[in-house]
Backbone as JSON Lines, residues from 0, in Angstrom:
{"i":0,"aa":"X","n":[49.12,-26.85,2.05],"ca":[49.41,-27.85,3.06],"c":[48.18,-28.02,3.94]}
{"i":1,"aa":"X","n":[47.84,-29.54,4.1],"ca":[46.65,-29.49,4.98],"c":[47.08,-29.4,6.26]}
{"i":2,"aa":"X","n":[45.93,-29.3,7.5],"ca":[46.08,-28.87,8.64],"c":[46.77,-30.32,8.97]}
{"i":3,"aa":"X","n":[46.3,-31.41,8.63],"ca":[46.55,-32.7,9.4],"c":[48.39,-32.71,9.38]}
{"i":4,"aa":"X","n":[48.46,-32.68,8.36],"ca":[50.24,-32.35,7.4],"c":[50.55,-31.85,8.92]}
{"i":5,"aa":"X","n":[50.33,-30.07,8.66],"ca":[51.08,-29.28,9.81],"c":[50.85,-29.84,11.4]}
{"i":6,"aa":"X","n":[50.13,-30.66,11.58],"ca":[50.04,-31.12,13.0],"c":[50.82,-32.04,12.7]}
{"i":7,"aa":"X","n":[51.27,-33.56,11.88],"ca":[52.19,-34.11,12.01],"c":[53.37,-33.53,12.06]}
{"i":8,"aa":"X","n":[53.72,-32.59,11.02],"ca":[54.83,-32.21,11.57],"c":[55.09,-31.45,12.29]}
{"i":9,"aa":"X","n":[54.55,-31.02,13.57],"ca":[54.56,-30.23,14.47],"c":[54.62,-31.19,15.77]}
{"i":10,"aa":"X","n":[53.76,-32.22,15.12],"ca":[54.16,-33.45,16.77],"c":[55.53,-34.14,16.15]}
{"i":11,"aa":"X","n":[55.93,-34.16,15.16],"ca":[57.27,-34.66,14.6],"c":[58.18,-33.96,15.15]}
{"i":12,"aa":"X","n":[58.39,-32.95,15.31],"ca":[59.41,-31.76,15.27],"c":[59.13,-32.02,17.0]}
{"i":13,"aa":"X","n":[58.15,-32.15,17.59],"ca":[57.75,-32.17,19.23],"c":[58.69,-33.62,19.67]}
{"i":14,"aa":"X","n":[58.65,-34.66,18.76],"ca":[58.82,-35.46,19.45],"c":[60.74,-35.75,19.02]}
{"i":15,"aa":"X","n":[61.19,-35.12,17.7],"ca":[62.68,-34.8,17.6],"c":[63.26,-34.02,19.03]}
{"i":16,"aa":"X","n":[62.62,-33.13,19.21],"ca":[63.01,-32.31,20.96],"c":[63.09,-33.07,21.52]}
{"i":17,"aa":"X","n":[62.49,-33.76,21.72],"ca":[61.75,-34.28,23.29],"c":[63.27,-35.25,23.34]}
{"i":18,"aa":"X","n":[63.71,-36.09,21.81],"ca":[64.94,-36.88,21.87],"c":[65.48,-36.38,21.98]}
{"i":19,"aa":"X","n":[66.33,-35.53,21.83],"ca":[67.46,-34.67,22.04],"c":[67.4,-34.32,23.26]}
{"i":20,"aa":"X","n":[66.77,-33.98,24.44],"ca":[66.18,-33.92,25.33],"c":[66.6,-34.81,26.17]}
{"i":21,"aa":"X","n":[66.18,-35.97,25.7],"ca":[66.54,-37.33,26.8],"c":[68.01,-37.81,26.58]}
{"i":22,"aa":"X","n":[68.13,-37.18,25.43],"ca":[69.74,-37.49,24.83],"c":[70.32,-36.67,25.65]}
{"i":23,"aa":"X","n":[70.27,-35.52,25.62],"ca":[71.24,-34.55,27.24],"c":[70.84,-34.7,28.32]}
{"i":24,"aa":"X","n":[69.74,-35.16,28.45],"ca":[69.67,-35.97,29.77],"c":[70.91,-37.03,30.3]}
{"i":25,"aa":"X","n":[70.63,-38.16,29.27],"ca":[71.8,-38.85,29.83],"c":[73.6,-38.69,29.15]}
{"i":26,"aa":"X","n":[73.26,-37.61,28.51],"ca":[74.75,-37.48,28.58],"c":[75.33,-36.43,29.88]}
{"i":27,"aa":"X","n":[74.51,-35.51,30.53],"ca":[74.83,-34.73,31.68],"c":[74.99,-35.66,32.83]}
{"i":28,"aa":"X","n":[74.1,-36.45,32.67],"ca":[74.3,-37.57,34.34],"c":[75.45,-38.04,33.87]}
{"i":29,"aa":"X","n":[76.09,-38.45,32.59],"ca":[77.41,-39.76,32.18],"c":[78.21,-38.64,32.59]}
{"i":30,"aa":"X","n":[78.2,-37.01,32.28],"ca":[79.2,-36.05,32.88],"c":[79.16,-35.94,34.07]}
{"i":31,"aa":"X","n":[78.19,-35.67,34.75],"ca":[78.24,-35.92,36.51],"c":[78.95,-36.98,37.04]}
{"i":32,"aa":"X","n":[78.72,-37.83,36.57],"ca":[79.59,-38.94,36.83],"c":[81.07,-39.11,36.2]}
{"i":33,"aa":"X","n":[81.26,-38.59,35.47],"ca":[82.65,-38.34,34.86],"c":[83.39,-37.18,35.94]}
{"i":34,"aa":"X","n":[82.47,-35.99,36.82],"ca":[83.15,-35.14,37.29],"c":[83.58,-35.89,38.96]}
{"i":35,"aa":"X","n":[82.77,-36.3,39.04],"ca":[82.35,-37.27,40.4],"c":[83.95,-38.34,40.3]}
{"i":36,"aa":"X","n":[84.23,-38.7,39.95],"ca":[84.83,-40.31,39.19],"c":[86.24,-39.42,39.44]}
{"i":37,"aa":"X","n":[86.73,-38.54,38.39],"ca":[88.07,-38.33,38.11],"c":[88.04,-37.07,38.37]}
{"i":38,"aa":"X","n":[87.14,-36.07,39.13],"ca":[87.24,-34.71,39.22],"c":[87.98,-33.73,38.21]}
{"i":39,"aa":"X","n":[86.96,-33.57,37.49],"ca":[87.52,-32.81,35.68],"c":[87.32,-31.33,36.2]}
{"i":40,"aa":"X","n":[88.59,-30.69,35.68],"ca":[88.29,-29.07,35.86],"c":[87.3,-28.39,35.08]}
{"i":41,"aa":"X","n":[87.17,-27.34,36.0],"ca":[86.22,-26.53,34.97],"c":[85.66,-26.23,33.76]}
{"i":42,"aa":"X","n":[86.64,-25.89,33.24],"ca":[87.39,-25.73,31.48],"c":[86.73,-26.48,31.11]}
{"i":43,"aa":"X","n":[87.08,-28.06,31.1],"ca":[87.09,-29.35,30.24],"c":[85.33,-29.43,30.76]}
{"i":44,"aa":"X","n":[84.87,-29.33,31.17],"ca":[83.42,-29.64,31.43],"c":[82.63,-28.78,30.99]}
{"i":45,"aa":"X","n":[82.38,-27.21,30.83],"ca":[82.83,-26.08,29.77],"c":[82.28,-26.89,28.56]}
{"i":46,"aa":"X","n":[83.48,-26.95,28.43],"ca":[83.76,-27.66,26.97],"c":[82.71,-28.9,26.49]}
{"i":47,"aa":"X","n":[82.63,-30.02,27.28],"ca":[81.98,-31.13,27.29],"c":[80.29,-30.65,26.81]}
{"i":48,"aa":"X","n":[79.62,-29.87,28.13],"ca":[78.47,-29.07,27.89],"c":[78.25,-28.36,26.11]}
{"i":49,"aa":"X","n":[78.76,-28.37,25.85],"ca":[79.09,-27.56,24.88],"c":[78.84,-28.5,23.63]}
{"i":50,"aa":"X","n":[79.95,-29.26,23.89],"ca":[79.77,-30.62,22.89],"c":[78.11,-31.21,23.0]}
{"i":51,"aa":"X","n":[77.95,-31.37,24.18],"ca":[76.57,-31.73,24.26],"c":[75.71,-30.63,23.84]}
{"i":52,"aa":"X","n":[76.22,-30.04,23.62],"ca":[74.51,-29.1,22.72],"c":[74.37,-29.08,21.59]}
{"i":53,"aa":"X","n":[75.82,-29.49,21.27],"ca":[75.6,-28.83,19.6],"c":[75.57,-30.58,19.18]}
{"i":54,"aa":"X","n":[76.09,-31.51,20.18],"ca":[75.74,-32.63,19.27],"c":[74.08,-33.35,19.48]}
{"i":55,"aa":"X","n":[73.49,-33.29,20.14],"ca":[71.83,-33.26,20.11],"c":[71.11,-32.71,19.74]}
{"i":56,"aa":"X","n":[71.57,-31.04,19.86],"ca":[70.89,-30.61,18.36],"c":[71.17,-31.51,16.92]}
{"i":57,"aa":"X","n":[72.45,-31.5,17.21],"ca":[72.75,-32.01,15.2],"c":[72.14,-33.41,15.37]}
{"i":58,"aa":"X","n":[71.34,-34.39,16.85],"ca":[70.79,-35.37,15.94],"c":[69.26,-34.63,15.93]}
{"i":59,"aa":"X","n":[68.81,-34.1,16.97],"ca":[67.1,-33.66,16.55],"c":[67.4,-33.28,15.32]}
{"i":60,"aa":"X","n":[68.18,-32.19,14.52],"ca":[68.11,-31.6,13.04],"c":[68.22,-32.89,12.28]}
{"i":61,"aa":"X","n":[69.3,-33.69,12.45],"ca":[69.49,-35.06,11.48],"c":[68.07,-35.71,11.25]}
{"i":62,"aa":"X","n":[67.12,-35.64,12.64],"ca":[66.3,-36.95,12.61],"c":[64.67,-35.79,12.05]}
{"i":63,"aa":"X","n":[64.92,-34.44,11.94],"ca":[63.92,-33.57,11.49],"c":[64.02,-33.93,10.38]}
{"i":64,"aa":"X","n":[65.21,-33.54,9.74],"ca":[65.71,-33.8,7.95],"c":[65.5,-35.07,7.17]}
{"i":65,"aa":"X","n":[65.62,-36.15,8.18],"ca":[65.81,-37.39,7.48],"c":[63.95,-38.16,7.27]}
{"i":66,"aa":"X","n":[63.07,-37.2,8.3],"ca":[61.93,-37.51,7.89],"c":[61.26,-36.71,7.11]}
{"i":67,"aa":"X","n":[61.4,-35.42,7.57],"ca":[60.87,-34.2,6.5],"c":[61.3,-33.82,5.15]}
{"i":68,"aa":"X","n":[62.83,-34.18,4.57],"ca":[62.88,-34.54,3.7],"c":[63.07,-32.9,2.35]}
{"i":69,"aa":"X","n":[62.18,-31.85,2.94],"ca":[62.06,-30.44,2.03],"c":[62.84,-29.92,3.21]}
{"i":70,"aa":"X","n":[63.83,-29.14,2.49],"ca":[63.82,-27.79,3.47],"c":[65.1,-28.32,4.7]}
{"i":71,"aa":"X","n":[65.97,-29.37,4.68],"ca":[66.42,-30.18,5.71],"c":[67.41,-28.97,6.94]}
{"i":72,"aa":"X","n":[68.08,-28.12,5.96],"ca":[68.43,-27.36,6.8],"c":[67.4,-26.26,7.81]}
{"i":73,"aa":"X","n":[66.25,-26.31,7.23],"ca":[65.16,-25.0,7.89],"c":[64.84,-25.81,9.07]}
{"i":74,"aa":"X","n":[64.49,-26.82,8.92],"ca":[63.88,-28.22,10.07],"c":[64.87,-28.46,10.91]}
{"i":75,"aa":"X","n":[66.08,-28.57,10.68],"ca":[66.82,-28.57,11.63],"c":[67.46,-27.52,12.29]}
{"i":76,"aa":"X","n":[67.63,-26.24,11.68],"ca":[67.53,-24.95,12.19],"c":[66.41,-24.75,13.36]}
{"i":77,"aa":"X","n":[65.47,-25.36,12.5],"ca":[64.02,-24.98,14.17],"c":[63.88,-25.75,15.32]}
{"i":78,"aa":"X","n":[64.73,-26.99,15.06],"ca":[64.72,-27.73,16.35],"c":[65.86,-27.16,16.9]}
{"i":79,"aa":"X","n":[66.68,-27.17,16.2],"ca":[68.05,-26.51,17.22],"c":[67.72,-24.86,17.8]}
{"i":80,"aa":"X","n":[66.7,-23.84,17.13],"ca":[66.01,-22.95,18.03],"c":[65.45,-23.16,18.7]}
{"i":81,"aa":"X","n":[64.53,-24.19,18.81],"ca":[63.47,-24.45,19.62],"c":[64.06,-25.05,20.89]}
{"i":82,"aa":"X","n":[65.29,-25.9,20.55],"ca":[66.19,-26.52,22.21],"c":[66.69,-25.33,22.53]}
{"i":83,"aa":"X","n":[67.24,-24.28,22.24],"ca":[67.69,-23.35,22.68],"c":[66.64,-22.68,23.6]}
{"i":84,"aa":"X","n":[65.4,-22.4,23.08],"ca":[64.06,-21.59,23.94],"c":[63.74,-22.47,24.72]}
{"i":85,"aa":"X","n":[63.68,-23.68,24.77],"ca":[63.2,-24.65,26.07],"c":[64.77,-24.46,26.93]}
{"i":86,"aa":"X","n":[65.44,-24.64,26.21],"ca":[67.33,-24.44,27.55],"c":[67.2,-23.12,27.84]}
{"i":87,"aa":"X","n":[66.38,-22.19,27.28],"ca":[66.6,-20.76,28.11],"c":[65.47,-20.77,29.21]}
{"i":88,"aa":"X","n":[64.19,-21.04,28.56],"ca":[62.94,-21.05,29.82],"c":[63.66,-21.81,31.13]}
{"i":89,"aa":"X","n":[63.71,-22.88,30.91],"ca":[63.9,-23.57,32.23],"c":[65.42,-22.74,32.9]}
{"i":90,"aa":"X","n":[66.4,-22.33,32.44],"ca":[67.53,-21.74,32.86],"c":[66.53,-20.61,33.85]}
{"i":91,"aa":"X","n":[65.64,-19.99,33.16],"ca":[64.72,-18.8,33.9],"c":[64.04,-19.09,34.82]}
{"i":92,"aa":"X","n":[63.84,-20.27,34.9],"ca":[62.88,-20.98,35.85],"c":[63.7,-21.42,37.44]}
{"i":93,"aa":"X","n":[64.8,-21.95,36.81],"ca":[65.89,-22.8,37.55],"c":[66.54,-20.95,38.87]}
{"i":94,"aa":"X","n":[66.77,-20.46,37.64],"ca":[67.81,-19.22,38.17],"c":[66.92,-18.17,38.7]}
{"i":95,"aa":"X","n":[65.78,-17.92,38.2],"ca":[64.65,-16.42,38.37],"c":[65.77,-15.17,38.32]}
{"i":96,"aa":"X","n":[66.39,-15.62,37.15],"ca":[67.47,-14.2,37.1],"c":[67.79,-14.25,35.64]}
{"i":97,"aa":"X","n":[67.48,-13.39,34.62],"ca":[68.19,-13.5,33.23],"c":[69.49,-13.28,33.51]}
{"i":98,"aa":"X","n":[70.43,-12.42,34.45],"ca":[71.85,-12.71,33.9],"c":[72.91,-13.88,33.64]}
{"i":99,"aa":"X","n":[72.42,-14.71,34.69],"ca":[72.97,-16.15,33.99],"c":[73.01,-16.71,32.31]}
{"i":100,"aa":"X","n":[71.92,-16.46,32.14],"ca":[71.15,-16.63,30.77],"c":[72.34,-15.63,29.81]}
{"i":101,"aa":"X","n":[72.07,-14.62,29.99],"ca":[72.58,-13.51,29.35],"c":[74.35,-13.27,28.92]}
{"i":102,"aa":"X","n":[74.75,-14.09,29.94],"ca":[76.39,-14.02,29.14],"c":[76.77,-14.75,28.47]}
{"i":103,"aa":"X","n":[76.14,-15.56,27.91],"ca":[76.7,-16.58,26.46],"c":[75.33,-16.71,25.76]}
{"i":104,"aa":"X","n":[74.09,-15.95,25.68],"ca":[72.84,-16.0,24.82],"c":[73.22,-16.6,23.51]}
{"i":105,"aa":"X","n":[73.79,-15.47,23.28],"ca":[74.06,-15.52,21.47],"c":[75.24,-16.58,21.08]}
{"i":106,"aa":"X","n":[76.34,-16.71,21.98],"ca":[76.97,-17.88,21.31],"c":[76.04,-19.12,21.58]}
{"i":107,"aa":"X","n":[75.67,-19.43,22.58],"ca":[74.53,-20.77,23.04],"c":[73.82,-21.0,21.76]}
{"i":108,"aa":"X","n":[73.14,-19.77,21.08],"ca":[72.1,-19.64,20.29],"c":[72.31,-20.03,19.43]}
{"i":109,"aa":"X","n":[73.66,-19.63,19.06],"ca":[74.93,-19.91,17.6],"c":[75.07,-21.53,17.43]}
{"i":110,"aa":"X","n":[75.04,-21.75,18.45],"ca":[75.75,-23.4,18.64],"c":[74.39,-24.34,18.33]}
{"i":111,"aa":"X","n":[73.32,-23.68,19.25],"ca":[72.09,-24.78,19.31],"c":[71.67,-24.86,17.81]}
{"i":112,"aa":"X","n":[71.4,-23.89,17.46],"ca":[70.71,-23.48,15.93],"c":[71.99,-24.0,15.03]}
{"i":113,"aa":"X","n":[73.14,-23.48,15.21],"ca":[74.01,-24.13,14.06],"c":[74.33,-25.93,14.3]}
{"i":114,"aa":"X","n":[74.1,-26.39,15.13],"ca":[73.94,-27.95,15.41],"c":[73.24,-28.82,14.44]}
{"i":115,"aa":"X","n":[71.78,-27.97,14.98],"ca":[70.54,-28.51,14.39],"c":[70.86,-28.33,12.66]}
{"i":116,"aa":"X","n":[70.65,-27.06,12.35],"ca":[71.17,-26.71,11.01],"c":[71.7,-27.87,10.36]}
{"i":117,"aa":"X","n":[73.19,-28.19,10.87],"ca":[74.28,-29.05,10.1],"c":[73.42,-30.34,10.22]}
{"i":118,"aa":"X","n":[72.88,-30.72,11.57],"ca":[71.8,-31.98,11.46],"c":[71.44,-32.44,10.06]}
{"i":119,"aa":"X","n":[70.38,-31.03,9.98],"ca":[69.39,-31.27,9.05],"c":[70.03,-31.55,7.81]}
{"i":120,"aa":"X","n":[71.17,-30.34,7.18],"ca":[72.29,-30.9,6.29],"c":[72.41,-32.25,5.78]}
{"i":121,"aa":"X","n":[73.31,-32.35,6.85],"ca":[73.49,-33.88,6.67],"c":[72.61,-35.44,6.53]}
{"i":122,"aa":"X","n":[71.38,-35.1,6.86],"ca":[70.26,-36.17,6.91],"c":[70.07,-36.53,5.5]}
């Protein structure tokens, strides 16, 4: 594989994040405003968050797979790790405390990576 190759797909895979990214962007403000609006309990917002991770991973993995083409589940496996390590840094940044971080790591991890995964799957 030439170098040029691995830099496209490395700004490819940069710029699948970056969508998924702006994609929970505005689905957290449409939830802020959903909590704002009809005041949703805890639970159900929980839940919502949730939906939102694993469904922006599964499009960064969809939109890794559907260009990369080899490998669709590995490509979308790494974007859905890779949103997970950018949602943990900034959580570290936000909090300056790993225990926040630390009581749902591994399911978070489960979800982001298995998102992306099924993404890539399916592309």
């Amino acid at each position: 594989m030439e170098k040029s190759e691995r830099l496209e797909r490395g700004l490819f895979l940069l710029k699948c994040l970056t969508l998924a990214y702006i994609l929970t962007a505005v689905l957290l403000a449409l939830l802020a405003l959903l909590v704002y609006r009809f005041n949703l309990s805890e639970k159900l917002v929980s839940l919502i968050i949730i939906a939102i991770y694993v469904g922006t991973t599964f499009f960064g993995g969809w939109m890794a797979g559907k260009r990369l083409q080899k490998r669709k589940f590995l490509w979308g496996l790494l974007v859905g790790s890779l949103y997970f390590l950018v949602l943990v840094v900034l959580s570290l940044i936000v909090n300056r405390s790993f225990q926040d971080v630390a009581v749902n790591f591994f399911t978070i991890l489960a979800l982001c990576a298995g998102g992306g995964m099924l993404g890539g799957m399916f592309s």
